[in-house]
PDB file of C-alpha atoms in Angstrom:
ATOM      1  CA  MET A 288     137.224  74.010  69.976  1.00  0.00           C
ATOM      2  CA  THR A 289     136.810  73.972  73.709  1.00  0.00           C
ATOM      3  CA  SER A 290     139.771  74.134  76.051  1.00  0.00           C
ATOM      4  CA  ALA A 291     138.546  70.900  77.670  1.00  0.00           C
ATOM      5  CA  ILE A 292     139.193  68.921  74.491  1.00  0.00           C
ATOM      6  CA  ARG A 293     142.498  70.661  73.908  1.00  0.00           C
ATOM      7  CA  ASN A 294     143.750  69.570  77.315  1.00  0.00           C
ATOM      8  CA  LEU A 295     142.690  65.919  77.122  1.00  0.00           C
ATOM      9  CA  PRO A 296     145.542  63.418  76.803  1.00  0.00           C
ATOM     10  CA  VAL A 297     144.704  60.967  74.004  1.00  0.00           C
ATOM     11  CA  VAL A 298     146.416  57.588  74.478  1.00  0.00           C
ATOM     12  CA  LEU A 299     146.273  55.378  71.404  1.00  0.00           C
ATOM     13  CA  LEU A 300     147.529  51.807  71.040  1.00  0.00           C
ATOM     14  CA  PRO A 301     148.588  49.952  67.874  1.00  0.00           C
ATOM     15  CA  GLY A 302     147.315  46.682  66.502  1.00  0.00           C
ATOM     16  CA  THR A 303     148.885  43.246  66.524  1.00  0.00           C
ATOM     17  CA  GLY A 304     152.459  43.238  65.260  1.00  0.00           C
ATOM     18  CA  SER A 305     152.315  47.002  64.737  1.00  0.00           C
ATOM     19  CA  ASP A 306     153.864  49.850  66.726  1.00  0.00           C
ATOM     20  CA  GLU A 307     153.499  53.457  67.817  1.00  0.00           C
ATOM     21  CA  VAL A 308     155.089  54.691  64.563  1.00  0.00           C
ATOM     22  CA  PHE A 309     151.988  53.546  62.704  1.00  0.00           C
ATOM     23  CA  ILE A 310     149.713  55.151  65.304  1.00  0.00           C
ATOM     24  CA  GLN A 311     151.560  58.428  64.844  1.00  0.00           C
ATOM     25  CA  SER A 312     151.131  58.238  61.063  1.00  0.00           C
ATOM     26  CA  VAL A 313     147.363  57.799  61.445  1.00  0.00           C
ATOM     27  CA  PHE A 314     146.535  60.201  64.278  1.00  0.00           C
ATOM     28  CA  THR A 315     149.202  62.878  64.823  1.00  0.00           C
ATOM     29  CA  GLY A 316     147.903  65.193  62.111  1.00  0.00           C
ATOM     30  CA  PRO A 317     144.182  64.896  62.891  1.00  0.00           C
ATOM     31  CA  LEU A 318     144.731  65.376  66.638  1.00  0.00           C
ATOM     32  CA  ALA A 319     146.964  68.389  66.017  1.00  0.00           C
ATOM     33  CA  LEU A 320     144.088  70.061  64.171  1.00  0.00           C
ATOM     34  CA  VAL A 321     142.059  70.113  67.395  1.00  0.00           C
ATOM     35  CA  GLY A 322     145.013  70.842  69.656  1.00  0.00           C
ATOM     36  CA  ALA A 323     144.904  67.453  71.378  1.00  0.00           C
ATOM     37  CA  ARG A 324     148.057  65.744  72.576  1.00  0.00           C
ATOM     38  CA  LEU A 325     148.794  62.245  71.348  1.00  0.00           C
ATOM     39  CA  ILE A 326     150.454  59.755  73.672  1.00  0.00           C
ATOM     40  CA  ALA A 327     151.488  56.642  71.752  1.00  0.00           C
ATOM     41  CA  PRO A 328     153.263  54.120  74.002  1.00  0.00           C
ATOM     42  CA  PRO A 329     155.573  51.584  72.345  1.00  0.00           C
ATOM     43  CA  PRO A 330     154.373  47.975  72.417  1.00  0.00           C
ATOM     44  CA  PRO A 331     155.266  45.883  75.468  1.00  0.00           C
ATOM     45  CA  PRO A 332     157.293  42.815  74.496  1.00  0.00           C
ATOM     46  CA  GLY A 333     155.795  39.500  73.496  1.00  0.00           C
ATOM     47  CA  ALA A 334     153.556  37.786  76.023  1.00  0.00           C
ATOM     48  CA  ALA A 335     153.238  41.049  78.007  1.00  0.00           C
ATOM     49  CA  LEU A 336     151.547  42.815  75.074  1.00  0.00           C
ATOM     50  CA  ALA A 337     147.996  43.001  76.449  1.00  0.00           C
ATOM     51  CA  ASP A 338     148.593  43.221  80.186  1.00  0.00           C
ATOM     52  CA  GLY A 339     151.491  45.600  79.654  1.00  0.00           C
ATOM     53  CA  TYR A 340     149.335  48.016  77.708  1.00  0.00           C
ATOM     54  CA  LEU A 341     146.550  47.881  80.288  1.00  0.00           C
ATOM     55  CA  GLU A 342     149.081  48.579  83.030  1.00  0.00           C
ATOM     56  CA  GLU A 343     150.410  51.529  81.026  1.00  0.00           C
ATOM     57  CA  LEU A 344     146.889  52.968  80.723  1.00  0.00           C
ATOM     58  CA  ASP A 345     146.519  52.619  84.495  1.00  0.00           C
ATOM     59  CA  ARG A 346     149.820  54.426  85.006  1.00  0.00           C
ATOM     60  CA  LEU A 347     148.932  57.253  82.643  1.00  0.00           C
ATOM     61  CA  ALA A 348     145.523  57.682  84.293  1.00  0.00           C
ATOM     62  CA  ARG A 349     147.249  58.072  87.658  1.00  0.00           C
ATOM     63  CA  VAL A 350     149.429  60.794  86.120  1.00  0.00           C
ATOM     64  CA  HIS A 351     146.736  62.647  84.197  1.00  0.00           C
ATOM     65  CA  GLY A 352     143.578  61.897  86.159  1.00  0.00           C
ATOM     66  CA  SER A 353     141.534  60.829  83.127  1.00  0.00           C
ATOM     67  CA  LEU A 354     142.214  59.871  79.534  1.00  0.00           C
ATOM     68  CA  VAL A 355     140.748  59.576  76.092  1.00  0.00           C
ATOM     69  CA  VAL A 356     141.853  56.122  74.947  1.00  0.00           C
ATOM     70  CA  GLY A 357     141.719  54.172  71.750  1.00  0.00           C
ATOM     71  CA  GLY A 358     143.785  52.626  69.044  1.00  0.00           C
ATOM     72  CA  VAL A 359     143.738  50.479  65.949  1.00  0.00           C
ATOM     73  CA  SER A 360     142.516  46.869  65.734  1.00  0.00           C
ATOM     74  CA  PHE A 361     143.810  44.972  68.796  1.00  0.00           C
ATOM     75  CA  GLY A 362     144.771  48.322  70.325  1.00  0.00           C
ATOM     76  CA  ALA A 363     141.138  49.399  69.997  1.00  0.00           C
ATOM     77  CA  HIS A 364     140.044  46.198  71.754  1.00  0.00           C
ATOM     78  CA  LEU A 365     142.370  46.833  74.694  1.00  0.00           C
ATOM     79  CA  ALA A 366     141.341  50.473  74.969  1.00  0.00           C
ATOM     80  CA  ALA A 367     137.655  49.571  75.003  1.00  0.00           C
ATOM     81  CA  GLU A 368     138.328  46.845  77.583  1.00  0.00           C
ATOM     82  CA  TRP A 369     140.077  49.404  79.792  1.00  0.00           C
ATOM     83  CA  ALA A 370     137.304  51.973  79.275  1.00  0.00           C
ATOM     84  CA  ALA A 371     134.630  49.479  80.340  1.00  0.00           C
ATOM     85  CA  ALA A 372     136.598  48.649  83.503  1.00  0.00           C
ATOM     86  CA  ASN A 373     137.446  52.291  84.352  1.00  0.00           C
ATOM     87  CA  PRO A 374     134.338  54.435  83.856  1.00  0.00           C
ATOM     88  CA  GLY A 375     135.616  57.155  86.175  1.00  0.00           C
ATOM     89  CA  ARG A 376     138.935  57.530  84.406  1.00  0.00           C
ATOM     90  CA  CYS A 377     137.943  57.376  80.735  1.00  0.00           C
ATOM     91  CA  GLU A 378     136.732  60.520  78.962  1.00  0.00           C
ATOM     92  CA  GLY A 379     136.244  59.028  75.522  1.00  0.00           C
ATOM     93  CA  LEU A 380     137.152  56.456  72.875  1.00  0.00           C
ATOM     94  CA  VAL A 381     138.871  56.976  69.524  1.00  0.00           C
ATOM     95  CA  CYS A 382     138.964  53.512  67.969  1.00  0.00           C
ATOM     96  CA  ALA A 383     139.672  52.289  64.460  1.00  0.00           C
ATOM     97  CA  LEU A 384     139.237  48.906  62.816  1.00  0.00           C
ATOM     98  CA  PRO A 385     137.864  46.784  65.663  1.00  0.00           C
ATOM     99  CA  ALA A 386     138.143  43.192  64.514  1.00  0.00           C
ATOM    100  CA  TRP A 387     135.701  41.188  66.637  1.00  0.00           C
ATOM    101  CA  ASN A 388     133.369  41.213  69.649  1.00  0.00           C
ATOM    102  CA  GLY A 389     133.743  38.853  72.586  1.00  0.00           C
ATOM    103  CA  GLU A 390     135.729  35.693  71.904  1.00  0.00           C
ATOM    104  CA  PRO A 391     137.930  35.829  68.790  1.00  0.00           C
ATOM    105  CA  GLY A 392     136.837  32.440  67.444  1.00  0.00           C
ATOM    106  CA  SER A 393     137.232  32.388  63.671  1.00  0.00           C
ATOM    107  CA  ALA A 394     137.378  36.175  63.240  1.00  0.00           C
ATOM    108  CA  ALA A 395     139.536  37.000  60.218  1.00  0.00           C
ATOM    109  CA  ALA A 396     142.031  39.097  62.202  1.00  0.00           C
ATOM    110  CA  ALA A 397     142.511  36.346  64.785  1.00  0.00           C
ATOM    111  CA  VAL A 398     143.017  33.751  62.073  1.00  0.00           C
ATOM    112  CA  ALA A 399     145.497  36.069  60.323  1.00  0.00           C
ATOM    113  CA  ALA A 400     147.452  36.652  63.538  1.00  0.00           C
ATOM    114  CA  ARG A 401     147.678  32.913  64.231  1.00  0.00           C
ATOM    115  CA  ALA A 402     148.747  32.236  60.643  1.00  0.00           C
ATOM    116  CA  SER A 403     151.362  34.996  60.819  1.00  0.00           C
ATOM    117  CA  ALA A 404     152.746  33.539  64.045  1.00  0.00           C
ATOM    118  CA  ASP A 405     152.989  30.089  62.435  1.00  0.00           C
ATOM    119  CA  LEU A 406     154.643  31.554  59.343  1.00  0.00           C
ATOM    120  CA  VAL A 407     157.248  33.474  61.339  1.00  0.00           C
ATOM    121  CA  THR A 408     157.945  30.372  63.423  1.00  0.00           C
ATOM    122  CA  SER A 409     158.508  28.182  60.372  1.00  0.00           C
ATOM    123  CA  GLN A 410     160.135  30.643  57.957  1.00  0.00           C
ATOM    124  CA  GLY A 411     161.538  33.452  60.066  1.00  0.00           C
ATOM    125  CA  VAL A 412     160.592  37.105  59.733  1.00  0.00           C
ATOM    126  CA  ASP A 413     162.159  37.550  56.299  1.00  0.00           C
ATOM    127  CA  GLY A 414     160.466  34.467  54.891  1.00  0.00           C
ATOM    128  CA  ALA A 415     157.125  35.435  56.394  1.00  0.00           C
ATOM    129  CA  LEU A 416     157.379  38.954  54.977  1.00  0.00           C
ATOM    130  CA  ALA A 417     158.187  37.568  51.547  1.00  0.00           C
ATOM    131  CA  ALA A 418     155.045  35.430  51.720  1.00  0.00           C
ATOM    132  CA  VAL A 419     152.929  38.358  52.877  1.00  0.00           C
ATOM    133  CA  ALA A 420     154.327  40.594  50.128  1.00  0.00           C
ATOM    134  CA  ALA A 421     152.982  38.262  47.455  1.00  0.00           C
ATOM    135  CA  GLY A 422     149.380  39.288  48.163  1.00  0.00           C
ATOM    136  CA  SER A 423     149.528  42.612  50.005  1.00  0.00           C
ATOM    137  CA  PRO A 424     149.788  46.266  48.964  1.00  0.00           C
ATOM    138  CA  GLY A 425     153.215  47.837  49.133  1.00  0.00           C
ATOM    139  CA  TRP A 426     152.378  50.253  51.961  1.00  0.00           C
ATOM    140  CA  LEU A 427     151.278  47.382  54.205  1.00  0.00           C
ATOM    141  CA  VAL A 428     154.407  45.378  53.427  1.00  0.00           C
ATOM    142  CA  ASP A 429     156.525  48.416  54.318  1.00  0.00           C
ATOM    143  CA  GLU A 430     154.697  48.843  57.628  1.00  0.00           C
ATOM    144  CA  LEU A 431     155.034  45.179  58.549  1.00  0.00           C
ATOM    145  CA  SER A 432     158.689  45.074  57.516  1.00  0.00           C
ATOM    146  CA  ARG A 433     159.525  47.841  59.952  1.00  0.00           C
ATOM    147  CA  ALA A 434     157.287  46.778  62.836  1.00  0.00           C
ATOM    148  CA  TRP A 435     157.837  43.010  62.683  1.00  0.00           C
ATOM    149  CA  ARG A 436     161.615  43.412  62.634  1.00  0.00           C
ATOM    150  CA  ARG A 437     161.344  45.805  65.532  1.00  0.00           C
ATOM    151  CA  HIS A 438     159.397  43.245  67.603  1.00  0.00           C
ATOM    152  CA  GLY A 439     162.166  40.768  66.875  1.00  0.00           C
ATOM    153  CA  ASP A 440     162.110  37.553  68.885  1.00  0.00           C
ATOM    154  CA  GLU A 441     159.009  38.725  70.787  1.00  0.00           C
ATOM    155  CA  LEU A 442     156.826  38.954  67.659  1.00  0.00           C
ATOM    156  CA  VAL A 443     155.354  35.457  67.702  1.00  0.00           C
ATOM    157  CA  ALA A 444     154.346  35.591  71.362  1.00  0.00           C
ATOM    158  CA  GLY A 445     152.651  38.958  70.831  1.00  0.00           C
ATOM    159  CA  LEU A 446     150.745  37.693  67.802  1.00  0.00           C
ATOM    160  CA  ARG A 447     149.487  34.685  69.738  1.00  0.00           C
ATOM    161  CA  VAL A 448     148.423  36.789  72.727  1.00  0.00           C
ATOM    162  CA  ALA A 449     146.355  39.041  70.492  1.00  0.00           C
ATOM    163  CA  ALA A 450     144.833  36.169  68.519  1.00  0.00           C
ATOM    164  CA  GLY A 451     143.544  34.512  71.677  1.00  0.00           C
ATOM    165  CA  ARG A 452     142.276  37.447  73.718  1.00  0.00           C
ATOM    166  CA  ARG A 453     138.591  38.242  73.881  1.00  0.00           C
ATOM    167  CA  ALA A 454     137.420  41.712  72.986  1.00  0.00           C
ATOM    168  CA  PRO A 455     134.638  43.464  74.879  1.00  0.00           C
ATOM    169  CA  SER A 456     131.236  42.039  74.043  1.00  0.00           C
ATOM    170  CA  LEU A 457     128.525  44.260  72.628  1.00  0.00           C
ATOM    171  CA  THR A 458     126.828  44.096  76.029  1.00  0.00           C
ATOM    172  CA  GLU A 459     129.989  45.362  77.704  1.00  0.00           C
ATOM    173  CA  LEU A 460     130.449  48.104  75.118  1.00  0.00           C
ATOM    174  CA  ALA A 461     126.905  49.293  75.819  1.00  0.00           C
ATOM    175  CA  THR A 462     128.043  50.285  79.323  1.00  0.00           C
ATOM    176  CA  VAL A 463     130.751  52.675  78.040  1.00  0.00           C
ATOM    177  CA  ALA A 464     128.822  55.945  78.131  1.00  0.00           C
ATOM    178  CA  VAL A 465     131.534  58.284  76.840  1.00  0.00           C
ATOM    179  CA  PRO A 466     131.927  59.986  73.452  1.00  0.00           C
ATOM    180  CA  ALA A 467     133.188  57.324  71.054  1.00  0.00           C
ATOM    181  CA  GLY A 468     134.388  57.596  67.487  1.00  0.00           C
ATOM    182  CA  ILE A 469     134.687  54.272  65.666  1.00  0.00           C
ATOM    183  CA  GLY A 470     136.511  54.226  62.341  1.00  0.00           C
ATOM    184  CA  GLY A 471     135.879  51.486  59.822  1.00  0.00           C
ATOM    185  CA  CYS A 472     137.426  50.731  56.453  1.00  0.00           C
ATOM    186  CA  ALA A 473     135.208  49.544  53.624  1.00  0.00           C
ATOM    187  CA  GLY A 474     136.944  46.773  51.720  1.00  0.00           C
ATOM    188  CA  ASP A 475     139.113  45.617  54.627  1.00  0.00           C
ATOM    189  CA  LEU A 476     138.328  41.915  54.942  1.00  0.00           C
ATOM    190  CA  VAL A 477     140.493  41.459  58.045  1.00  0.00           C
ATOM    191  CA  HIS A 478     138.683  44.215  59.954  1.00  0.00           C
ATOM    192  CA  PRO A 479     135.113  44.026  58.623  1.00  0.00           C
ATOM    193  CA  VAL A 480     133.321  47.348  58.632  1.00  0.00           C
ATOM    194  CA  THR A 481     130.313  45.483  60.036  1.00  0.00           C
ATOM    195  CA  VAL A 482     132.199  45.132  63.336  1.00  0.00           C
ATOM    196  CA  ALA A 483     132.890  48.872  63.476  1.00  0.00           C
ATOM    197  CA  ARG A 484     129.222  49.495  62.756  1.00  0.00           C
ATOM    198  CA  GLU A 485     128.190  47.143  65.584  1.00  0.00           C
ATOM    199  CA  TRP A 486     130.513  48.909  68.029  1.00  0.00           C
ATOM    200  CA  ALA A 487     129.218  52.344  67.077  1.00  0.00           C
ATOM    201  CA  GLY A 488     125.649  51.095  67.249  1.00  0.00           C
ATOM    202  CA  VAL A 489     125.790  49.839  70.832  1.00  0.00           C
ATOM    203  CA  LEU A 490     128.039  52.491  72.388  1.00  0.00           C
ATOM    204  CA  PRO A 491     125.612  55.022  73.910  1.00  0.00           C
ATOM    205  CA  ARG A 492     127.481  57.990  72.398  1.00  0.00           C
ATOM    206  CA  GLY A 493     129.098  56.132  69.528  1.00  0.00           C
ATOM    207  CA  GLU A 494     129.511  57.565  66.033  1.00  0.00           C
ATOM    208  CA  LEU A 495     130.769  55.686  62.980  1.00  0.00           C
ATOM    209  CA  GLY A 496     133.157  57.012  60.343  1.00  0.00           C
ATOM    210  CA  VAL A 497     133.922  54.923  57.256  1.00  0.00           C
ATOM    211  CA  VAL A 498     136.725  55.345  54.733  1.00  0.00           C
ATOM    212  CA  GLU A 499     137.645  53.369  51.638  1.00  0.00           C
ATOM    213  CA  LEU A 500     140.579  50.969  51.753  1.00  0.00           C
ATOM    214  CA  ALA A 501     142.170  52.573  48.696  1.00  0.00           C
ATOM    215  CA  ALA A 502     142.020  56.011  50.324  1.00  0.00           C
ATOM    216  CA  PHE A 503     143.597  54.635  53.482  1.00  0.00           C
ATOM    217  CA  GLY A 504     146.400  53.151  51.407  1.00  0.00           C
ATOM    218  CA  ARG A 505     147.152  56.563  49.924  1.00  0.00           C
ATOM    219  CA  ASP A 506     146.834  58.549  53.148  1.00  0.00           C
ATOM    220  CA  ARG A 507     146.884  56.947  56.579  1.00  0.00           C
ATOM    221  CA  GLU A 508     145.372  60.059  58.192  1.00  0.00           C
ATOM    222  CA  VAL A 509     141.978  59.538  56.557  1.00  0.00           C
ATOM    223  CA  LEU A 510     141.251  56.821  59.112  1.00  0.00           C
ATOM    224  CA  GLY A 511     142.420  59.023  61.973  1.00  0.00           C
ATOM    225  CA  ARG A 512     140.187  61.855  60.800  1.00  0.00           C
ATOM    226  CA  ALA A 513     137.151  59.586  60.453  1.00  0.00           C
ATOM    227  CA  SER A 514     137.628  58.192  63.958  1.00  0.00           C
ATOM    228  CA  LEU A 515     138.261  61.607  65.513  1.00  0.00           C
ATOM    229  CA  ILE A 516     135.264  63.206  63.815  1.00  0.00           C
ATOM    230  CA  GLY A 517     133.118  60.430  65.270  1.00  0.00           C
ATOM    231  CA  PHE A 518     134.503  61.185  68.725  1.00  0.00           C
ATOM    232  CA  LEU A 519     133.794  64.909  68.299  1.00  0.00           C
ATOM    233  CA  LYS A 520     130.246  64.192  67.177  1.00  0.00           C
ATOM    234  CA  GLY A 521     129.753  62.135  70.314  1.00  0.00           C
ATOM    235  CA  TRP A 522     131.330  64.892  72.415  1.00  0.00           C
ATOM    236  CA  PHE A 523     129.187  67.704  71.062  1.00  0.00           C
ATOM    237  CA  GLY A 524     126.056  65.646  70.564  1.00  0.00           C
ATOM    238  CA  SER A 525     125.446  66.218  66.862  1.00  0.00           C
ATOM    239  CA  ALA A 526     127.251  66.919  63.638  1.00  0.00           C
ATOM    240  CA  GLY A 527     125.601  70.347  63.504  1.00  0.00           C
ATOM    241  CA  ASP A 528     127.561  71.480  66.538  1.00  0.00           C
ATOM    242  CA  LEU A 529     130.828  70.972  64.638  1.00  0.00           C
ATOM    243  CA  ARG A 530     130.229  73.815  62.175  1.00  0.00           C
TER     244      ARG A 530
END
């Protein structure tokens, strides 16, 4: 592994209603294998979720000069938005589970975020979690129980911000000419793997990695590894260079 990759700060952002604890569970191990340093900022509160994260990326770029950025779901959207607007400061993308392109419209993740916000408003966090638990795997319920309670009174505003914010369009993504690993999860209906495939297809140096939902449920790092391997393929130009 080159010293250049070892020295790159990798700033990764969580999805809607999630937090940096989840990011660490997905990416700390895979990044450690290549000697990269993970920076996982905690979520800004409520209505400041999107703009606060973009401001934090600006601040970190001033400190470090350039960054590899990315994240999961809404965090991936924000990272790609920042990368498109900052071509001189972005060295690469490590993104997992992008949920839509352009306007959110009726995208499943946007609908889910709006529904979650309504549920928390009407039933409180405990009631909403009980409703979610009825149809969700235990690991997801555990993650949401921790992260939603941590967001506290700011949760609903953050969910609504994410549900209404446009993601980069495919045309905009096509301008991001840096190594890009895009992780998708087969069987995830909220984050369709078709969206991850579209992102990887239009990014000039994009590479797709796909894992199964059941495998992700057993081991969060499988998604981090798939996304990072895609980034490394884009960095070195071909899978053969990774041997």
